[in-house]
PDB file of C-alpha atoms in Angstrom:
ATOM      1  CA  ARG A1371      30.339  53.401  27.064  1.00 83.00           C
ATOM      2  CA  MET A1372      30.917  54.081  23.260  1.00 90.00           C
ATOM      3  CA  GLU A1373      28.039  56.508  21.574  1.00 92.00           C
ATOM      4  CA  GLY A1374      25.138  54.528  19.778  1.00 95.00           C
ATOM      5  CA  LEU A1375      26.663  51.019  20.940  1.00 96.00           C
ATOM      6  CA  ARG A1376      23.553  48.851  21.737  1.00 96.00           C
ATOM      7  CA  PHE A1377      25.012  45.304  22.081  1.00 97.00           C
ATOM      8  CA  TYR A1378      28.902  43.802  22.304  1.00 96.00           C
ATOM      9  CA  LYS A1379      29.950  40.451  22.684  1.00 96.00           C
ATOM     10  CA  MET A1380      33.900  39.865  22.749  1.00 95.00           C
ATOM     11  CA  MET A1381      34.323  35.820  21.211  1.00 95.00           C
ATOM     12  CA  GLY A1382      36.751  33.777  21.116  1.00 94.00           C
ATOM     13  CA  THR A1383      37.236  31.530  17.997  1.00 93.00           C
ATOM     14  CA  GLY A1384      37.762  27.444  16.850  1.00 87.00           C
ATOM     15  CA  ALA A1385      40.849  26.132  15.387  1.00 83.00           C
ATOM     16  CA  GLY A1386      40.722  24.602  11.373  1.00 72.00           C
ATOM     17  CA  ALA A1387      37.854  25.915   9.242  1.00 65.00           C
ATOM     18  CA  GLY A1388      34.777  26.288  11.072  1.00 63.00           C
ATOM     19  CA  PHE A1389      33.702  24.558  13.954  1.00 68.00           C
ATOM     20  CA  SER A1390      36.589  22.919  16.092  1.00 73.00           C
ATOM     21  CA  THR A1391      37.110  21.323  19.305  1.00 77.00           C
ATOM     22  CA  THR A1392      40.237  22.945  19.806  1.00 84.00           C
ATOM     23  CA  PRO A1393      40.543  26.791  20.468  1.00 88.00           C
ATOM     24  CA  ASP A1394      42.259  29.242  18.703  1.00 90.00           C
ATOM     25  CA  LEU A1395      43.899  31.216  20.751  1.00 91.00           C
ATOM     26  CA  SER A1396      45.702  33.771  18.423  1.00 92.00           C
ATOM     27  CA  THR A1397      42.373  34.823  16.798  1.00 93.00           C
ATOM     28  CA  TYR A1398      39.246  36.668  18.291  1.00 94.00           C
ATOM     29  CA  THR A1399      36.295  38.878  17.385  1.00 95.00           C
ATOM     30  CA  LEU A1400      34.286  41.423  18.369  1.00 96.00           C
ATOM     31  CA  LEU A1401      30.632  41.715  17.445  1.00 97.00           C
ATOM     32  CA  CYS A1402      28.934  45.215  17.968  1.00 97.00           C
ATOM     33  CA  VAL A1403      25.302  46.516  17.612  1.00 97.00           C
ATOM     34  CA  TRP A1404      24.820  49.539  16.697  1.00 96.00           C
ATOM     35  CA  ASP A1405      22.013  52.473  16.515  1.00 95.00           C
ATOM     36  CA  ASP A1406      22.937  53.250  12.644  1.00 93.00           C
ATOM     37  CA  MET A1407      26.034  53.105  10.619  1.00 93.00           C
ATOM     38  CA  ALA A1408      26.734  56.584  11.199  1.00 95.00           C
ATOM     39  CA  ALA A1409      27.693  55.361  15.075  1.00 96.00           C
ATOM     40  CA  ALA A1410      29.290  52.532  13.404  1.00 95.00           C
ATOM     41  CA  ARG A1411      31.479  54.591  11.139  1.00 95.00           C
ATOM     42  CA  LYS A1412      32.459  56.973  13.492  1.00 95.00           C
ATOM     43  CA  ALA A1413      33.470  54.369  16.602  1.00 95.00           C
ATOM     44  CA  LEU A1414      35.534  52.424  14.194  1.00 94.00           C
ATOM     45  CA  ASP A1415      37.001  55.578  12.315  1.00 94.00           C
ATOM     46  CA  THR A1416      38.020  57.506  15.666  1.00 94.00           C
ATOM     47  CA  ALA A1417      37.320  55.074  18.945  1.00 94.00           C
ATOM     48  CA  GLU A1418      41.065  54.234  20.872  1.00 94.00           C
ATOM     49  CA  PRO A1419      40.359  50.758  21.361  1.00 93.00           C
ATOM     50  CA  PHE A1420      39.175  49.855  17.911  1.00 94.00           C
ATOM     51  CA  ALA A1421      42.744  51.757  17.019  1.00 93.00           C
ATOM     52  CA  ARG A1422      44.648  49.564  19.571  1.00 94.00           C
ATOM     53  CA  TYR A1423      43.000  46.390  18.440  1.00 93.00           C
ATOM     54  CA  ARG A1424      44.124  47.031  14.752  1.00 91.00           C
ATOM     55  CA  ALA A1425      47.556  47.970  16.206  1.00 92.00           C
ATOM     56  CA  ARG A1426      48.375  45.272  17.964  1.00 94.00           C
ATOM     57  CA  ALA A1427      47.318  42.428  15.796  1.00 94.00           C
ATOM     58  CA  ASP A1428      48.776  40.879  12.726  1.00 94.00           C
ATOM     59  CA  ARG A1429      45.842  40.752  10.636  1.00 93.00           C
ATOM     60  CA  SER A1430      42.613  41.944  10.826  1.00 93.00           C
ATOM     61  CA  ALA A1431      39.039  42.719   9.042  1.00 93.00           C
ATOM     62  CA  THR A1432      35.479  44.369   9.857  1.00 95.00           C
ATOM     63  CA  LEU A1433      32.513  43.082   8.165  1.00 95.00           C
ATOM     64  CA  LEU A1434      29.805  45.847   7.986  1.00 95.00           C
ATOM     65  CA  MET A1435      26.197  44.169   7.736  1.00 94.00           C
ATOM     66  CA  ALA A1436      22.467  44.660   8.116  1.00 94.00           C
ATOM     67  CA  ALA A1437      20.104  42.492   9.862  1.00 95.00           C
ATOM     68  CA  THR A1438      17.193  41.193   7.439  1.00 93.00           C
ATOM     69  CA  GLN A1439      16.030  38.317   9.916  1.00 93.00           C
ATOM     70  CA  THR A1440      16.430  37.416  13.409  1.00 95.00           C
ATOM     71  CA  ARG A1441      14.526  35.059  15.958  1.00 94.00           C
ATOM     72  CA  GLY A1442      15.551  34.182  19.557  1.00 96.00           C
ATOM     73  CA  GLN A1443      17.469  35.749  22.199  1.00 96.00           C
ATOM     74  CA  TRP A1444      21.170  36.523  23.517  1.00 96.00           C
ATOM     75  CA  SER A1445      21.836  36.528  26.974  1.00 95.00           C
ATOM     76  CA  GLY A1446      18.194  37.313  27.321  1.00 95.00           C
ATOM     77  CA  ALA A1447      18.204  40.071  25.144  1.00 95.00           C
ATOM     78  CA  GLU A1448      17.032  40.727  21.326  1.00 95.00           C
ATOM     79  CA  PRO A1449      19.949  42.326  20.052  1.00 96.00           C
ATOM     80  CA  PHE A1450      19.368  42.852  16.157  1.00 95.00           C
ATOM     81  CA  ALA A1451      17.039  45.145  14.739  1.00 90.00           C
ATOM     82  CA  VAL A1452      15.451  44.233  11.300  1.00 91.00           C
ATOM     83  CA  ASP A1453      14.421  47.107   8.821  1.00 84.00           C
ATOM     84  CA  ALA A1454      11.294  46.201   7.544  1.00 80.00           C
ATOM     85  CA  GLY A1455      12.583  48.005   3.947  1.00 79.00           C
ATOM     86  CA  THR A1456      15.417  45.515   3.984  1.00 80.00           C
ATOM     87  CA  ARG A1457      15.471  42.651   2.009  1.00 82.00           C
ATOM     88  CA  PRO A1458      18.035  39.712   1.474  1.00 82.00           C
ATOM     89  CA  GLN A1459      19.973  39.999  -1.213  1.00 83.00           C
ATOM     90  CA  GLY A1460      23.583  37.886  -1.649  1.00 74.00           C
ATOM     91  CA  PRO A1461      25.814  37.121  -0.118  1.00 87.00           C
ATOM     92  CA  ILE A1462      23.464  36.523   2.830  1.00 89.00           C
ATOM     93  CA  VAL A1463      25.375  36.124   6.116  1.00 93.00           C
ATOM     94  CA  ALA A1464      24.050  33.444   8.813  1.00 91.00           C
ATOM     95  CA  LEU A1465      24.812  33.673  12.319  1.00 93.00           C
ATOM     96  CA  THR A1466      23.318  30.913  14.464  1.00 89.00           C
ATOM     97  CA  ARG A1467      24.291  31.083  18.399  1.00 93.00           C
ATOM     98  CA  ALA A1468      23.229  28.911  21.311  1.00 90.00           C
ATOM     99  CA  THR A1469      23.946  28.103  25.053  1.00 92.00           C
ATOM    100  CA  LEU A1470      24.227  24.270  25.389  1.00 90.00           C
ATOM    101  CA  ARG A1471      22.571  22.772  28.093  1.00 91.00           C
ATOM    102  CA  TRP A1472      25.486  20.548  30.341  1.00 91.00           C
ATOM    103  CA  SER A1473      23.820  17.547  30.034  1.00 91.00           C
ATOM    104  CA  LYS A1474      23.911  17.695  25.766  1.00 84.00           C
ATOM    105  CA  LEU A1475      27.685  18.821  25.185  1.00 85.00           C
ATOM    106  CA  ALA A1476      28.882  15.074  24.429  1.00 85.00           C
ATOM    107  CA  ALA A1477      26.085  15.065  21.612  1.00 82.00           C
ATOM    108  CA  PHE A1478      26.376  18.532  20.361  1.00 79.00           C
ATOM    109  CA  TRP A1479      30.030  17.893  19.975  1.00 72.00           C
ATOM    110  CA  SER A1480      29.910  14.653  18.666  1.00 76.00           C
ATOM    111  CA  LEU A1481      28.400  15.876  15.555  1.00 70.00           C
ATOM    112  CA  VAL A1482      30.447  19.174  14.775  1.00 68.00           C
ATOM    113  CA  PRO A1483      33.294  17.619  12.630  1.00 65.00           C
ATOM    114  CA  ALA A1484      31.045  16.201  10.263  1.00 65.00           C
ATOM    115  CA  ILE A1485      29.032  19.324  10.050  1.00 64.00           C
ATOM    116  CA  SER A1486      32.038  21.367   9.614  1.00 66.00           C
ATOM    117  CA  ASP A1487      33.490  19.513   6.723  1.00 66.00           C
ATOM    118  CA  MET A1488      30.445  19.385   4.832  1.00 63.00           C
ATOM    119  CA  ALA A1489      29.894  23.080   5.356  1.00 63.00           C
ATOM    120  CA  GLU A1490      33.209  23.558   3.971  1.00 66.00           C
ATOM    121  CA  ALA A1491      32.976  21.616   1.045  1.00 63.00           C
ATOM    122  CA  ASP A1492      29.423  23.622  -0.149  1.00 63.00           C
ATOM    123  CA  ALA A1493      30.410  25.328  -3.133  1.00 68.00           C
ATOM    124  CA  HIS A1494      27.713  28.045  -1.943  1.00 71.00           C
ATOM    125  CA  GLN A1495      29.240  28.421   1.205  1.00 78.00           C
ATOM    126  CA  HIS A1496      32.427  30.980   1.266  1.00 82.00           C
ATOM    127  CA  PHE A1497      33.293  31.772   4.704  1.00 88.00           C
ATOM    128  CA  MET A1498      32.694  30.381   7.786  1.00 87.00           C
ATOM    129  CA  MET A1499      34.049  30.664  11.240  1.00 89.00           C
ATOM    130  CA  GLY A1500      33.133  29.202  14.753  1.00 88.00           C
ATOM    131  CA  MET A1501      32.783  31.626  17.567  1.00 92.00           C
ATOM    132  CA  GLY A1502      31.801  31.375  21.821  1.00 91.00           C
ATOM    133  CA  GLU A1503      31.706  33.751  24.573  1.00 92.00           C
ATOM    134  CA  VAL A1504      32.454  30.452  26.691  1.00 89.00           C
ATOM    135  CA  PRO A1505      34.588  27.356  25.231  1.00 84.00           C
ATOM    136  CA  TYR A1506      32.162  24.333  24.428  1.00 83.00           C
ATOM    137  CA  LYS A1507      29.112  25.753  26.096  1.00 89.00           C
ATOM    138  CA  HIS A1508      28.263  28.986  24.546  1.00 90.00           C
ATOM    139  CA  GLN A1509      28.745  28.742  20.615  1.00 88.00           C
ATOM    140  CA  MET A1510      27.992  30.502  17.637  1.00 89.00           C
ATOM    141  CA  THR A1511      28.630  29.824  13.582  1.00 87.00           C
ATOM    142  CA  PHE A1512      29.179  32.523  11.534  1.00 92.00           C
ATOM    143  CA  SER A1513      28.977  31.794   7.814  1.00 88.00           C
ATOM    144  CA  ILE A1514      28.795  33.408   4.571  1.00 90.00           C
ATOM    145  CA  TRP A1515      26.581  31.994   1.636  1.00 86.00           C
ATOM    146  CA  ASP A1516      25.693  33.184  -2.076  1.00 84.00           C
ATOM    147  CA  ASP A1517      22.006  33.524  -1.240  1.00 80.00           C
ATOM    148  CA  GLU A1518      19.330  32.843   1.242  1.00 81.00           C
ATOM    149  CA  ALA A1519      18.496  29.634  -0.620  1.00 79.00           C
ATOM    150  CA  ALA A1520      21.651  28.022  -0.663  1.00 78.00           C
ATOM    151  CA  MET A1521      21.929  28.679   2.936  1.00 75.00           C
ATOM    152  CA  ARG A1522      18.611  27.643   3.977  1.00 77.00           C
ATOM    153  CA  ASP A1523      18.907  24.043   1.729  1.00 74.00           C
ATOM    154  CA  PHE A1524      22.267  23.503   3.474  1.00 69.00           C
ATOM    155  CA  SER A1525      20.948  24.285   7.040  1.00 68.00           C
ATOM    156  CA  LEU A1526      17.646  21.911   6.645  1.00 65.00           C
ATOM    157  CA  ASN A1527      18.329  19.364   4.021  1.00 65.00           C
ATOM    158  CA  SER A1528      22.401  18.112   4.376  1.00 64.00           C
ATOM    159  CA  PRO A1529      22.636  15.041   6.042  1.00 60.00           C
ATOM    160  CA  THR A1530      24.822  16.522   8.732  1.00 59.00           C
ATOM    161  CA  HIS A1531      23.492  19.895   9.706  1.00 61.00           C
ATOM    162  CA  GLY A1532      20.202  18.859   8.945  1.00 61.00           C
ATOM    163  CA  THR A1533      19.888  16.112  11.451  1.00 69.00           C
ATOM    164  CA  ALA A1534      21.489  17.926  14.019  1.00 69.00           C
ATOM    165  CA  VAL A1535      19.324  20.442  13.567  1.00 72.00           C
ATOM    166  CA  ARG A1536      15.962  18.119  14.245  1.00 77.00           C
ATOM    167  CA  ARG A1537      17.726  16.172  16.913  1.00 80.00           C
ATOM    168  CA  ALA A1538      18.442  19.333  18.541  1.00 79.00           C
ATOM    169  CA  TRP A1539      15.140  20.511  18.774  1.00 78.00           C
ATOM    170  CA  GLU A1540      13.516  17.255  19.776  1.00 82.00           C
ATOM    171  CA  GLU A1541      15.792  16.369  22.576  1.00 86.00           C
ATOM    172  CA  GLY A1542      16.252  20.315  23.921  1.00 89.00           C
ATOM    173  CA  TRP A1543      19.557  20.740  23.505  1.00 85.00           C
ATOM    174  CA  PHE A1544      19.646  24.348  23.722  1.00 89.00           C
ATOM    175  CA  ALA A1545      18.634  26.604  26.924  1.00 91.00           C
ATOM    176  CA  GLU A1546      18.771  29.662  24.842  1.00 94.00           C
ATOM    177  CA  SER A1547      19.130  30.385  21.032  1.00 93.00           C
ATOM    178  CA  LEU A1548      19.309  32.910  18.421  1.00 95.00           C
ATOM    179  CA  PHE A1549      19.085  32.854  14.240  1.00 93.00           C
ATOM    180  CA  ALA A1550      20.011  35.836  12.230  1.00 95.00           C
ATOM    181  CA  ARG A1551      20.466  36.550   8.745  1.00 93.00           C
ATOM    182  CA  PHE A1552      21.973  39.948   7.476  1.00 95.00           C
ATOM    183  CA  ASN A1553      23.561  41.354   4.154  1.00 93.00           C
ATOM    184  CA  LEU A1554      26.733  41.538   4.095  1.00 92.00           C
ATOM    185  CA  LEU A1555      27.370  45.506   3.231  1.00 91.00           C
ATOM    186  CA  GLY A1556      31.168  45.617   3.070  1.00 90.00           C
ATOM    187  CA  VAL A1557      34.571  43.971   4.178  1.00 93.00           C
ATOM    188  CA  GLU A1558      37.953  46.163   5.296  1.00 92.00           C
ATOM    189  CA  GLY A1559      40.736  44.686   5.640  1.00 89.00           C
ATOM    190  CA  ALA A1560      41.815  41.181   4.577  1.00 86.00           C
ATOM    191  CA  TRP A1561      40.891  38.187   6.456  1.00 89.00           C
ATOM    192  CA  PRO A1562      41.689  34.273   4.667  1.00 88.00           C
ATOM    193  CA  GLY A1563      38.533  33.366   2.774  1.00 86.00           C
ATOM    194  CA  LEU A1564      37.242  36.980   2.797  1.00 90.00           C
ATOM    195  CA  GLU A1565      39.513  38.059  -0.343  1.00 88.00           C
ATOM    196  CA  ARG A1566      36.343  37.942  -2.562  1.00 86.00           C
ATOM    197  CA  PHE A1567      34.119  40.486  -0.637  1.00 86.00           C
ATOM    198  CA  ALA A1568      37.288  42.668   0.864  1.00 76.00           C
ATOM    199  CA  SER A1569      37.543  46.179  -0.960  1.00 62.00           C
ATOM    200  CA  GLY A1570      41.710  47.125  -1.521  1.00 42.00           C
ATOM    201  CA  ALA A1571      42.724  43.920   0.676  1.00 38.00           C
ATOM    202  CA  GLU A1572      46.017  43.126   0.050  1.00 42.00           C
ATOM    203  CA  PRO A1573      46.566  39.528  -1.412  1.00 38.00           C
ATOM    204  CA  VAL A1574      46.243  36.456   1.140  1.00 38.00           C
ATOM    205  CA  THR A1575      49.521  34.007   0.863  1.00 39.00           C
ATOM    206  CA  ASP A1576      49.245  30.344   1.358  1.00 40.00           C
ATOM    207  CA  ASP A1577      51.560  30.903   4.598  1.00 43.00           C
ATOM    208  CA  MET A1578      48.882  33.043   5.954  1.00 34.00           C
ATOM    209  CA  ARG A1579      46.142  30.522   5.280  1.00 34.00           C
ATOM    210  CA  SER A1580      48.074  27.834   6.996  1.00 37.00           C
ATOM    211  CA  ARG A1581      48.626  30.155  10.159  1.00 33.00           C
ATOM    212  CA  GLN A1582      45.494  31.923  10.195  1.00 33.00           C
ATOM    213  CA  ALA A1583      42.764  30.355   8.416  1.00 33.00           C
ATOM    214  CA  ALA A1584      39.533  29.460  10.935  1.00 29.00           C
TER     215      ALA A1584
END
């Protein structure tokens, strides 16, 4: 019921780095799509739910983004609008979301650990988190890359993710899918892996990493 809010999803996350077959029951994400930055800023600064989330959290971070490319649907909707004047410029956020067919769950999840490990080791990738509305079936990857070229090279040409992408399309793994790219406008707060993007973030200790990395 917030003014200017067009689309939102509350999601859980996977444990460890990137995706994981084990959920992280301590970490949750809220994706919101707003009419404009003014509407987003007003809600983040004044709306009671956001204040309540921050008050109850041990740690939180807010990422502000502008869509540069989008293809597909999410819950039957096309949530992200791309301004014709917005051009990709690093760092680039990649959002990949899918509803898996029940018959393809085993095939998908058998490939996840290797993809996650390779993405984590990629020098051009700086943050990755697996999210989802429903564990195992509704899945989303959220990652930050140096630029669009680095993200695209991993997506299409890596021996793990590239192979998975080709199998997914050839074998019809997805009942619904969406791919979107964003310019990262800013990060408020602090979170392990986001230190280089945050403004005024407090240092993240090794202990925080071990407990909260995702």
